[in-house]
Amino acid sequence: MEAKLLIAVPRPLRTLLTYTEQTTNPTEILGCRVSVSLGHGSSIGVVLGVADAQAASQYKLKPIKALLDREPLLDAHLLELIQWAARYYQHAIGEVVFTALPNALRDGKPIPQTINWQALPKPEASNQLKRAKRQADLYQWLMQQPAPCSASAIHAHLGDGWRQVLAALIDKNLVQENLSLPQASLPSLGKVTPKLELSEQQNTCLEQCRVWMQASNPQPTLLHGVTGSGKTEIYLRLIEDALAKHKQTLILVPEIGLTPQLVQRFSDHFPEQRISSLHSGLNDTERLQAWMEARSGQADIVIGTRSAVFTAFAHLGLIIIDEEHDTSLKQQEGFRYHGRDLAIKRAQMLNIPILMGTATPALETLHNADQGRYHYFRLEQRPGKARQPSLEVQDIRGHHLHSGLSKLTMQAIERTLERNEQAMLFINRRGFAPMLLCPACGWLAHCPACSANMTYHARKSRIICHHCGADERAESHCPACSNPQLITQGHGTERIELVLQQYFPETPIVRIDRDTTSRKGSLERHLETVRTTERLLLVGTQMLAKGHDFPNLTLVVILDVDAALLSSEYHALERFGQLLTQVAGRSGRSDKPGHVILQTTQPQHPMLLTLLQSGYLAFARQLIEERKRWQFPPFSYQALIRAEGAEMEQALQHLEQLRALIPSQAGVFIMGPVPAPLEKRAERYRAQLLIQAENRNLRHLCLNYLTKLEKNSANQKSIRWSIDIDPVELS
């Protein structure tokens, strides 16, 4: 019979396309890839549904060109999640579907499969093979094997010419060919790390989490543990429970940098379980292998960054999100989904437990816990002899600084090194200096493609734009007045590293930022150096802010954070509190006392005082009260519409047209359009329009009007626009 299939293609279309296929059971191919005609060419698509066969169509429907999969790649649950995500995030369904597939499967290539063979017991086999000695030999050997055999095993037994012999046995229906996924090799069994003994508070937390997770309809659980409180040990015990039930676990982490460390930690704890990782640091073949291991059930534990939330699983039973507050869990380009929020939705659909761990909960997450939507447990103590570090605020107003470092800070670093301990200097800016300028005429190295300055990188003698990637050789003379003495202002990780080398020439220095970790394996090598070197200086950006455990690190110096305290962006203070708390938490994680130095020109800032004197929880709840006063999220629901054009006027005009399509609604506030904080990026001018509604339904009602009417309106090809649901930054 002819079925009408609803197919998603990787194009910016908000609807499914209809094609026909001759099949007796069309539901069996839901989730399969197909090849279809599209325009003057062809495309790969994924079957998402079956249309009413009796419904009339105003177009002549084309048949699909080919069915590419023997069985669905995406199961019914994952298809439901994908379609929900496309609706919620107001994004083209085909682009969402193909986000869920590994790159290696997006272009129609078949799933790699292993062919093996097994003998079929037949009483008449001896008669059939009387005159075929080699066939009889191979048949008898295959009958003796406990499992189907691979080509290499058969060749080793029979030698050359084995394929013709095997083909004859298949023709006689004495041997069966099987297709299966390649079997992943288990990691080598190293020394099993002995289990740590849980503290009394950790045990209480574990038992409470178990009670919550065994409920018939488990709610999300927020595990709010101070840095170094042993949240990972709770994760390990809960994963043990899932494994005992033959269930798989998905662990989401915000940064690639956390993945190797967690994989090692989990491999030590679960030496006989298959642990797969999924992140952008893998090549396409490695990602496909890990994805297939999860889909087939070979992988017991999958650790991945945000895109791993779309991984197909055979029997997923637990989801854990580490550092749930981190903005890296939100995709900022293309399909702008939030990995944490989709993981919560996925757990709800599957009716399985989800645990979110952090030392600094996102305000939305903390508000949901306060409202009773999430379970909440707080770990307030570090286990064993470890204690929270002491904190010193340095008022650097009027002080002479050497490349951003005060005299008191240098003395503290020197004392730390004399004790053969480690010190970390944190500055969230890479490069040597954020500005290269001419003191004679005022010329400034400005990016020609962006409304931003270019950062000077001394080691490369280059100026680089950290927004669009523009890269130029740094001139030795001013290009405007030929002055030979250009100067720099401000400082970044590279400059701090150079100053430390001058002051402490005998001490190893490790710098960790995007510039030093761009090559595969470089981050792991740097982290290994930190773990195996007793006396050391560590310089880095926010890549070091969370998850890392350095037992001999006792001093943390935090530089240049005042911009966040003074920012007008309402997310900035939340990010500041999270970053300061996380960075400070790297210090004193073993039995040695830790110390944190914060250099600032704003020592009396009220929110800074709240954070330092009362802790992150009081700081966060004060921010929540301020958000409530201004009706910002989580007390309202936002969507940010961005537009880019060759001229600013074009972008603003297009957003005005979009705004006009949205009907006036009580409880909906529309702000803008206005130029974006970074007005120009990569030769494109950027503007934005903010929609804020009292509830999600109102917001989506407005956006549904917008997308439906915009489709039928004249659109300038030079304008690109997008919708960002629940934006985490307004830039």
XYZ file of C-alpha atoms in Angstrom:
731
model
C 0.000 0.000 0.000
C 1.070 3.605 -0.554
C 1.740 5.539 2.641
C 2.228 9.285 3.037
C 5.307 9.942 5.161
C 6.064 13.182 7.032
C 9.772 13.834 6.627
C 12.130 16.374 8.213
C 14.948 17.694 6.023
C 17.931 19.794 7.188
C 16.580 23.095 5.887
C 15.240 26.180 7.745
C 11.648 24.960 7.347
C 9.183 24.935 10.230
C 7.041 22.236 8.615
C 7.500 18.611 7.595
C 7.460 17.575 3.943
C 5.201 14.801 2.624
C 6.463 11.971 0.406
C 5.032 8.592 -0.520
C 6.378 5.081 -0.007
C 5.095 1.616 -0.810
C 5.023 -0.187 2.546
C 2.685 -2.453 4.472
C 3.545 -0.935 7.873
C 4.718 2.691 7.650
C 5.110 3.033 11.445
C 8.059 0.626 11.299
C 10.186 3.214 9.501
C 9.530 6.135 11.872
C 12.966 7.418 12.900
C 14.697 6.013 9.784
C 16.696 8.081 7.330
C 15.566 8.352 3.738
C 16.859 9.924 0.548
C 14.356 12.294 -1.065
C 14.136 14.646 -4.046
C 14.238 18.293 -2.983
C 14.120 21.126 -5.481
C 16.557 20.391 -8.281
C 18.631 18.071 -6.118
C 18.229 15.584 -3.323
C 18.510 15.534 0.446
C 18.678 13.186 3.390
C 15.586 13.234 5.592
C 14.244 11.523 8.687
C 10.736 10.035 8.837
C 8.847 11.612 11.770
C 5.255 10.642 11.119
C 2.579 9.229 8.838
C 0.005 11.537 7.218
C -3.648 10.661 6.751
C -3.699 8.526 3.609
C -7.198 9.763 2.698
C -6.397 13.465 3.044
C -6.327 15.293 -0.272
C -3.176 17.110 -1.300
C -2.980 20.167 -3.552
C 0.421 18.988 -4.791
C 1.501 15.851 -6.558
C 3.534 13.959 -3.975
C 6.928 12.498 -4.844
C 8.012 9.056 -3.683
C 11.084 8.729 -1.496
C 14.188 7.748 -3.453
C 15.576 5.225 -0.960
C 15.176 3.934 2.586
C 18.633 4.150 4.174
C 18.179 2.284 7.461
C 17.015 -1.243 8.244
C 15.734 -0.118 11.639
C 14.981 3.296 13.190
C 17.951 5.356 14.364
C 15.717 7.400 16.678
C 13.145 5.691 18.898
C 9.650 7.011 19.655
C 10.755 8.780 22.855
C 13.606 10.624 21.157
C 11.348 11.643 18.262
C 8.873 13.060 20.766
C 11.641 14.973 22.580
C 12.981 16.396 19.301
C 9.556 17.579 18.162
C 8.880 19.132 21.581
C 12.234 20.934 21.428
C 11.487 22.317 17.952
C 8.164 23.712 19.194
C 9.511 25.106 22.470
C 12.626 26.732 20.996
C 10.748 27.901 17.882
C 13.294 26.339 15.553
C 13.129 24.549 12.202
C 12.238 20.905 12.873
C 14.688 19.476 10.326
C 17.647 21.326 11.840
C 16.662 20.062 15.300
C 16.430 16.460 14.068
C 19.846 16.585 12.439
C 21.343 18.148 15.584
C 20.393 14.907 17.332
C 22.378 12.787 14.846
C 26.164 12.424 14.810
C 27.853 14.184 11.900
C 28.797 10.839 10.357
C 25.103 9.951 9.892
C 23.874 13.303 8.586
C 25.064 12.751 5.022
C 23.376 9.381 4.521
C 26.292 7.056 5.221
C 25.270 3.638 6.577
C 25.832 2.702 10.196
C 29.077 0.748 10.378
C 28.229 -2.894 10.942
C 30.186 -6.045 11.562
C 29.299 -9.163 9.551
C 29.690 -12.508 11.315
C 28.520 -16.021 10.609
C 27.136 -18.958 12.535
C 26.341 -22.536 11.552
C 22.732 -23.739 11.481
C 22.298 -27.245 12.930
C 20.855 -29.442 10.161
C 20.664 -33.301 10.324
C 21.136 -33.514 6.537
C 24.381 -31.473 6.616
C 26.695 -34.527 6.533
C 25.041 -35.802 3.336
C 25.191 -32.391 1.692
C 28.892 -32.030 2.429
C 30.137 -35.572 1.626
C 32.078 -34.436 -1.405
C 33.066 -30.964 -0.122
C 35.903 -31.495 2.343
C 36.687 -27.817 3.011
C 32.999 -26.958 3.394
C 32.567 -29.815 5.871
C 35.644 -28.707 7.798
C 34.401 -25.106 8.074
C 30.872 -26.209 8.970
C 32.087 -28.480 11.775
C 34.364 -25.748 13.103
C 31.565 -23.167 13.104
C 29.292 -25.638 14.931
C 31.877 -25.869 17.718
C 32.163 -22.093 18.244
C 30.197 -20.621 21.174
C 29.358 -17.401 19.264
C 29.111 -16.179 15.647
C 32.552 -15.791 14.033
C 34.137 -12.846 12.262
C 35.881 -12.817 8.889
C 39.308 -12.639 10.530
C 38.560 -15.700 12.698
C 37.333 -17.763 9.722
C 40.356 -16.750 7.635
C 42.695 -17.732 10.468
C 41.064 -21.182 10.612
C 40.600 -21.968 6.906
C 43.166 -19.776 5.138
C 42.883 -18.326 1.634
C 39.755 -19.077 -0.375
C 37.537 -19.047 2.720
C 35.001 -16.673 1.136
C 34.074 -19.121 -1.655
C 33.733 -21.959 0.855
C 31.565 -19.815 3.135
C 29.382 -18.654 0.219
C 28.709 -22.280 -0.717
C 27.582 -23.051 2.856
C 25.268 -20.025 2.821
C 23.765 -21.187 -0.519
C 23.077 -24.586 1.056
C 21.345 -22.841 3.992
C 23.862 -24.332 6.444
C 25.368 -21.012 7.597
C 23.593 -17.796 8.547
C 24.998 -14.301 8.078
C 24.445 -11.803 10.920
C 24.871 -8.031 10.989
C 25.746 -6.351 14.267
C 27.303 -3.167 15.578
C 31.058 -3.270 16.066
C 31.815 -4.388 19.596
C 33.596 -1.744 21.603
C 36.702 -2.836 23.388
C 36.496 -2.445 27.128
C 38.961 -0.079 28.759
C 42.014 -1.744 30.220
C 41.424 -2.786 33.795
C 43.742 -0.644 35.828
C 44.084 -0.515 39.544
C 40.647 -0.185 41.110
C 40.442 2.940 43.255
C 39.212 2.051 46.751
C 35.894 3.591 47.672
C 36.085 6.691 49.817
C 34.192 6.594 53.065
C 31.286 9.013 52.988
C 30.851 11.606 55.694
C 27.726 11.603 57.824
C 26.250 14.441 55.782
C 27.072 12.676 52.497
C 25.390 9.494 53.726
C 22.285 11.453 54.732
C 22.242 13.092 51.297
C 22.647 9.755 49.510
C 19.817 8.081 51.403
C 17.498 11.052 50.857
C 18.273 11.096 47.114
C 17.516 7.373 46.930
C 14.138 7.918 48.576
C 13.260 10.730 46.168
C 14.421 8.788 43.112
C 12.394 5.695 43.967
C 9.123 7.625 43.848
C 6.617 6.595 41.202
C 6.926 10.042 39.568
C 10.373 11.333 40.539
C 10.882 15.089 40.621
C 14.206 16.683 39.646
C 16.671 16.884 42.550
C 19.004 19.835 43.145
C 22.169 18.868 45.021
C 23.642 22.150 46.262
C 27.056 21.311 47.659
C 29.812 23.758 48.493
C 32.961 23.356 46.391
C 34.865 20.263 47.474
C 31.911 18.802 49.403
C 32.054 15.472 47.546
C 29.142 15.719 45.114
C 30.896 13.331 42.717
C 30.885 10.599 45.377
C 27.091 10.932 45.556
C 26.929 10.611 41.759
C 29.006 7.411 41.869
C 26.773 5.730 44.451
C 23.587 6.615 42.558
C 25.093 5.279 39.317
C 25.836 2.022 41.172
C 22.116 1.813 41.948
C 21.249 2.362 38.264
C 23.748 -0.293 37.134
C 22.267 -2.770 39.605
C 18.941 -2.290 37.787
C 20.700 -2.774 34.387
C 20.047 0.875 33.498
C 22.285 3.349 31.683
C 23.336 6.761 33.025
C 23.820 10.031 31.133
C 26.100 12.637 32.738
C 26.101 16.137 31.241
C 29.055 18.450 31.898
C 29.420 22.032 30.632
C 33.018 21.971 29.389
C 35.180 19.575 27.371
C 37.862 20.180 29.984
C 35.817 18.368 32.614
C 35.211 15.303 30.444
C 38.642 13.565 30.558
C 38.917 14.066 34.315
C 35.442 12.669 34.951
C 35.992 9.750 32.574
C 39.155 8.835 34.483
C 37.417 9.178 37.846
C 34.513 7.021 36.735
C 36.784 4.483 35.023
C 38.704 4.049 38.272
C 35.454 3.521 40.169
C 33.781 1.316 37.518
C 36.674 -0.597 35.901
C 34.428 -3.270 34.376
C 31.773 -0.945 32.951
C 31.867 0.616 29.506
C 32.160 4.418 29.772
C 31.740 6.492 26.612
C 32.322 10.208 26.161
C 30.655 12.599 23.709
C 32.036 16.085 23.085
C 33.311 18.325 20.313
C 36.912 17.293 20.915
C 36.222 13.926 19.248
C 36.383 13.324 15.521
C 33.291 12.162 13.632
C 34.221 8.475 13.823
C 34.796 8.619 17.582
C 31.502 10.433 18.169
C 29.602 7.915 16.037
C 31.195 5.016 17.921
C 30.223 6.486 21.312
C 26.688 7.269 20.076
C 26.230 3.693 18.804
C 27.554 2.256 22.054
C 24.843 4.142 23.959
C 22.131 3.244 21.439
C 22.981 -0.469 21.479
C 23.313 -0.631 25.269
C 27.049 -1.410 25.195
C 27.844 1.818 27.076
C 26.777 1.741 30.712
C 27.721 5.375 31.364
C 27.855 8.246 28.857
C 29.622 11.481 29.818
C 29.118 14.362 27.428
C 28.617 18.048 26.827
C 25.239 19.628 25.996
C 24.604 17.857 22.661
C 24.792 14.491 24.447
C 21.264 15.180 25.713
C 20.052 13.925 22.292
C 21.955 10.631 22.476
C 19.900 7.524 21.737
C 19.918 5.033 24.632
C 18.819 1.423 24.870
C 17.650 1.707 28.496
C 18.370 5.078 30.069
C 17.603 5.103 33.790
C 19.348 8.124 35.330
C 20.477 11.596 34.228
C 23.041 13.658 36.151
C 23.938 17.264 35.307
C 27.202 18.487 36.810
C 27.608 22.270 37.233
C 23.992 22.805 36.188
C 24.365 26.591 36.471
C 26.977 26.881 33.742
C 26.055 28.957 30.685
C 28.045 26.562 28.471
C 25.040 24.236 28.708
C 23.163 26.750 26.513
C 23.833 26.629 22.769
C 24.408 30.195 21.558
C 24.312 29.728 17.773
C 21.822 28.076 15.394
C 19.459 25.879 17.381
C 19.664 27.701 20.738
C 18.617 24.987 23.183
C 19.551 24.588 26.850
C 21.043 21.169 27.650
C 19.888 21.281 31.273
C 16.287 22.147 30.459
C 16.056 19.517 27.717
C 17.530 16.923 30.087
C 14.834 17.756 32.636
C 12.161 17.380 29.944
C 13.673 14.078 28.793
C 13.686 12.709 32.339
C 10.048 13.763 32.735
C 9.049 12.017 29.499
C 10.830 8.798 30.539
C 9.686 9.120 34.175
C 13.266 8.629 35.407
C 15.217 10.537 38.085
C 17.460 13.483 37.266
C 20.028 14.979 39.639
C 21.524 18.456 39.198
C 24.701 19.186 41.135
C 26.406 22.537 41.673
C 27.990 24.768 44.289
C 26.273 27.820 42.775
C 22.731 27.036 41.551
C 21.274 29.080 38.711
C 18.644 31.483 40.026
C 15.914 29.726 38.004
C 16.892 26.349 39.474
C 17.033 27.690 43.037
C 13.649 29.368 42.587
C 12.122 26.082 41.373
C 13.534 24.360 44.463
C 12.144 27.092 46.736
C 8.733 26.667 45.066
C 8.769 22.901 45.701
C 9.053 21.920 42.038
C 12.466 20.354 42.690
C 13.770 18.383 45.646
C 16.624 20.188 47.387
C 19.540 19.001 49.498
C 22.493 21.080 50.647
C 25.965 19.739 51.431
C 27.526 22.420 53.603
C 30.797 20.773 54.642
C 33.902 19.463 52.952
C 34.581 15.852 53.994
C 37.630 14.855 56.045
C 40.029 17.584 57.163
C 39.369 19.905 54.207
C 37.907 23.276 55.140
C 36.562 26.238 53.232
C 39.377 28.675 52.316
C 39.860 32.004 54.053
C 39.178 35.066 51.910
C 41.075 38.353 51.750
C 39.716 41.390 49.896
C 42.422 43.765 48.674
C 41.341 47.325 47.970
C 43.725 48.232 45.143
C 42.558 51.823 44.688
C 45.615 54.058 44.629
C 48.041 51.115 44.779
C 50.853 50.633 42.303
C 50.216 47.425 40.351
C 52.761 45.544 38.301
C 50.763 44.164 35.346
C 47.697 43.936 37.534
C 49.405 42.349 40.561
C 49.776 44.154 43.893
C 52.837 43.957 46.123
C 50.831 42.085 48.799
C 49.712 39.533 46.223
C 53.285 38.889 45.076
C 54.350 38.372 48.699
C 51.518 35.877 49.257
C 52.551 33.935 46.135
C 56.170 33.869 47.343
C 55.160 32.475 50.775
C 53.036 29.799 49.092
C 55.910 28.644 46.893
C 58.284 28.570 49.877
C 55.960 25.957 51.425
C 56.233 23.919 48.187
C 52.547 24.518 47.438
C 50.729 25.717 44.333
C 49.150 29.093 43.561
C 46.576 29.882 40.883
C 46.015 33.291 39.309
C 42.635 33.664 37.659
C 41.851 36.307 35.052
C 39.014 35.778 32.628
C 40.821 37.273 29.641
C 43.317 35.509 27.408
C 46.099 37.173 25.443
C 48.703 39.704 26.594
C 46.622 42.884 26.724
C 43.119 43.875 25.578
C 44.381 47.083 23.948
C 47.312 48.054 21.731
C 47.492 51.825 21.236
C 49.654 54.755 20.245
C 50.320 57.309 23.025
C 51.210 59.973 20.478
C 48.060 60.136 18.328
C 45.608 57.893 20.164
C 45.413 55.218 17.445
C 43.848 51.995 18.787
C 44.004 48.488 17.300
C 40.338 48.137 16.419
C 38.762 45.180 14.627
C 37.693 46.278 11.125
C 34.831 43.748 11.146
C 33.499 44.269 14.704
C 32.725 47.095 17.088
C 35.453 45.816 19.417
C 39.152 46.214 20.121
C 41.636 43.566 19.057
C 43.615 41.777 21.764
C 47.398 41.824 21.608
C 49.091 38.398 21.811
C 52.778 38.996 22.552
C 54.136 35.483 21.934
C 52.706 35.413 18.420
C 53.192 39.169 17.905
C 49.620 39.216 16.587
C 46.463 41.195 17.275
C 43.373 38.984 17.342
C 39.668 39.755 17.601
C 38.103 37.395 20.136
C 34.650 37.925 18.580
C 35.134 37.168 14.887
C 38.635 35.636 14.901
C 40.260 38.315 12.715
C 44.033 37.871 13.010
C 46.718 40.367 11.956
C 50.436 40.884 12.503
C 51.065 43.484 15.203
C 52.812 46.514 13.720
C 55.975 47.831 15.393
C 55.082 51.418 14.346
C 51.780 53.251 14.625
C 49.979 52.908 11.256
C 48.520 56.399 11.706
C 51.545 58.526 12.727
C 54.510 56.092 12.474
C 55.339 56.476 16.168
C 57.748 53.567 16.985
C 56.617 53.187 20.594
C 53.213 51.516 20.786
C 51.966 50.635 24.274
C 49.485 48.170 25.749
C 46.775 48.677 28.351
C 45.116 46.073 30.523
C 46.318 42.532 30.989
C 45.435 38.958 30.136
C 46.712 35.488 30.953
C 49.753 35.801 28.699
C 50.926 38.987 30.411
C 50.410 37.533 33.895
C 52.444 34.482 32.855
C 55.306 36.697 31.641
C 55.408 38.704 34.886
C 55.455 35.540 36.989
C 58.314 34.158 34.895
C 60.315 37.303 35.680
C 59.638 37.132 39.419
C 59.834 33.357 39.873
C 62.204 32.075 37.148
C 62.831 28.729 38.891
C 59.146 27.844 39.291
C 57.186 25.892 36.622
C 54.271 27.905 35.226
C 51.263 26.341 33.501
C 48.891 28.592 31.541
C 45.484 27.173 30.631
C 43.286 29.093 28.197
C 41.966 28.619 24.659
C 45.330 29.543 23.171
C 47.274 26.861 25.059
C 44.688 24.079 24.821
C 43.657 24.257 21.157
C 45.535 21.091 20.179
C 44.048 17.700 20.958
C 45.329 16.307 24.256
C 47.016 19.569 25.324
C 44.553 20.245 28.156
C 45.022 16.746 29.581
C 48.815 17.192 29.481
C 48.614 20.529 31.302
C 46.319 19.117 33.983
C 48.618 16.130 34.464
C 51.545 18.511 34.980
C 49.579 20.352 37.673
C 48.692 17.097 39.433
C 52.242 15.700 39.382
C 54.257 18.862 40.184
C 54.441 19.895 43.822
C 55.564 23.539 43.569
C 53.884 25.317 40.632
C 52.125 28.458 39.417
C 48.893 28.098 37.465
C 47.449 30.884 35.302
C 44.085 30.499 33.614
C 40.644 31.636 32.557
C 37.237 30.238 33.474
C 38.327 26.859 32.050
C 39.795 26.357 35.549
C 36.772 27.620 37.447
C 34.952 24.366 38.087
C 35.308 20.657 38.497
C 39.094 20.467 38.815
C 40.635 19.093 41.982
C 44.258 20.060 42.695
C 45.205 18.787 46.192
C 48.346 20.931 46.555
C 46.716 24.186 45.385
C 46.386 26.432 48.452
C 46.355 30.007 47.102
C 43.938 31.472 44.549
C 44.278 35.065 43.327
C 41.306 36.555 41.456
C 42.038 39.514 39.195
C 40.016 42.071 37.253
C 36.402 41.169 38.089
C 35.120 44.699 38.681
C 33.533 44.972 35.232
C 30.954 42.333 36.213
C 30.085 44.211 39.416
C 29.416 47.388 37.422
C 27.649 45.824 34.405
C 24.128 46.912 33.482
C 23.254 43.415 32.140
C 20.980 41.811 34.728
C 22.642 38.386 34.377
C 26.087 39.820 35.182
C 25.886 39.768 38.992
C 24.656 36.167 39.002
C 27.574 35.129 36.764
C 29.987 37.092 38.981
C 28.831 35.328 42.152
C 29.034 31.914 40.516
C 32.479 32.541 39.051
C 33.959 33.964 42.259
C 32.583 31.094 44.348
C 33.740 28.428 41.909
C 37.238 29.864 41.446
C 37.709 30.341 45.188
C 36.630 26.737 45.681
C 39.732 25.414 43.871
C 41.778 26.301 46.972
C 42.378 24.112 50.027
C 40.636 20.955 48.835
C 42.846 18.565 50.828
C 44.173 18.799 54.393
C 46.153 21.997 53.689
C 44.352 25.291 54.466
C 43.390 27.397 51.475
C 43.490 31.154 51.002
C 41.801 33.374 48.395
C 42.823 36.926 47.459
C 40.355 39.128 45.591
C 41.806 42.313 44.116
C 39.100 44.925 43.549
C 38.407 48.637 43.316
C 34.856 48.023 44.619
C 35.360 46.587 48.140
C 32.154 48.231 49.447
C 29.854 46.994 46.666
C 26.731 45.757 48.524
C 26.339 42.535 46.545
C 30.029 41.711 46.944
C 29.722 42.200 50.706
C 26.664 39.923 50.809
C 28.521 37.227 48.871
C 31.643 37.405 51.046
C 29.921 37.720 54.414
C 26.828 35.523 53.977
C 27.744 33.122 51.167
C 26.334 32.303 47.751
C 22.884 31.169 48.947
C 22.086 34.517 50.618
C 23.588 36.332 47.619
C 21.430 34.349 45.174
C 18.215 34.841 47.160
C 18.852 38.581 47.301
C 19.243 38.596 43.520
C 15.998 36.607 43.195
C 14.182 39.286 45.219
C 15.584 41.966 42.912
C 14.466 39.977 39.871
C 10.987 39.718 41.393
C 10.884 43.499 41.888
C 11.688 44.085 38.223
C 9.704 41.076 36.954
C 12.751 39.535 35.301
C 13.105 35.741 34.934
C 12.258 33.484 36.727
C 9.193 35.710 37.333
C 8.658 36.221 33.615
C 9.562 34.445 30.380
C 11.716 36.010 27.708
C 12.509 35.545 24.039
C 15.244 37.551 22.372
C 14.864 38.142 18.627
C 18.163 38.947 16.945
C 18.643 40.358 13.453
C 21.825 40.914 11.442
C 22.258 43.036 8.328
C 24.829 44.741 6.167
C 23.699 48.036 7.727
C 22.335 48.760 11.200
C 19.281 50.483 9.720
C 18.377 47.301 7.840
C 18.513 45.180 10.996
C 16.469 47.687 13.027
C 13.912 48.093 10.235
C 13.453 44.326 9.944
C 12.856 44.000 13.676
C 10.302 46.831 13.498
C 8.455 44.824 10.834
C 8.560 41.720 13.037
C 7.310 43.689 16.025
C 4.360 44.907 13.990
C 3.313 41.288 13.367
C 2.898 40.586 17.097
C -0.617 41.458 18.350
C -0.932 43.466 21.552
C -1.497 41.173 24.521
C -2.054 41.950 28.194
C 0.894 40.612 30.158
C 3.328 40.890 27.226
C 5.987 43.594 27.077
C 8.078 44.219 23.973
C 11.311 46.173 24.311
C 13.197 47.486 21.313
C 14.369 47.102 18.686
C 17.759 48.466 19.746
C 21.355 47.883 18.618
C 22.981 44.910 20.348
C 25.670 45.636 22.981
C 28.227 44.392 20.427
C 26.775 46.321 17.499
C 28.977 44.910 14.766
C 30.451 41.442 14.450
C 32.152 39.874 11.413
C 31.032 42.698 9.106
C 27.386 42.339 10.156
C 25.409 44.879 12.180
C 23.341 43.379 14.988
C 20.083 44.519 16.589
C 17.667 42.852 18.971
C 14.082 42.847 20.191
C 13.120 41.484 23.623
C 9.731 39.884 24.298
C 8.840 39.397 27.974
C 5.624 37.650 29.013
C 3.965 36.757 32.305
C 3.812 33.067 31.366
C 5.159 30.673 28.762
C 1.849 30.280 26.961
C 1.605 34.022 26.281
C 5.178 34.123 25.028
C 4.654 31.231 22.646
C 1.335 32.634 21.461
C 3.167 35.798 20.369
C 5.966 33.840 18.721
C 3.532 31.547 16.906
C 1.815 34.616 15.440
C 5.185 35.988 14.450
C 6.537 32.885 12.713
C 3.252 32.183 10.929
C 2.829 35.709 9.575
C 6.525 36.279 8.844
C 6.544 33.251 6.548
C 4.075 35.009 4.264
C 5.715 38.447 4.351
C 8.438 39.805 2.102
C 11.834 38.995 3.531
C 15.123 40.640 2.644
C 17.685 38.033 1.683
C 20.464 40.116 3.232
C 18.826 39.907 6.682
C 19.317 36.965 9.033
C 17.169 36.700 12.128
C 16.699 34.177 14.925
C 14.714 33.509 18.092
C 16.468 32.801 21.388
C 14.114 31.290 23.979
C 15.152 31.838 27.627
C 18.310 33.804 26.706
C 21.162 33.595 29.206
C 22.822 36.772 27.943
C 21.498 39.838 26.157
C 24.500 40.543 23.934
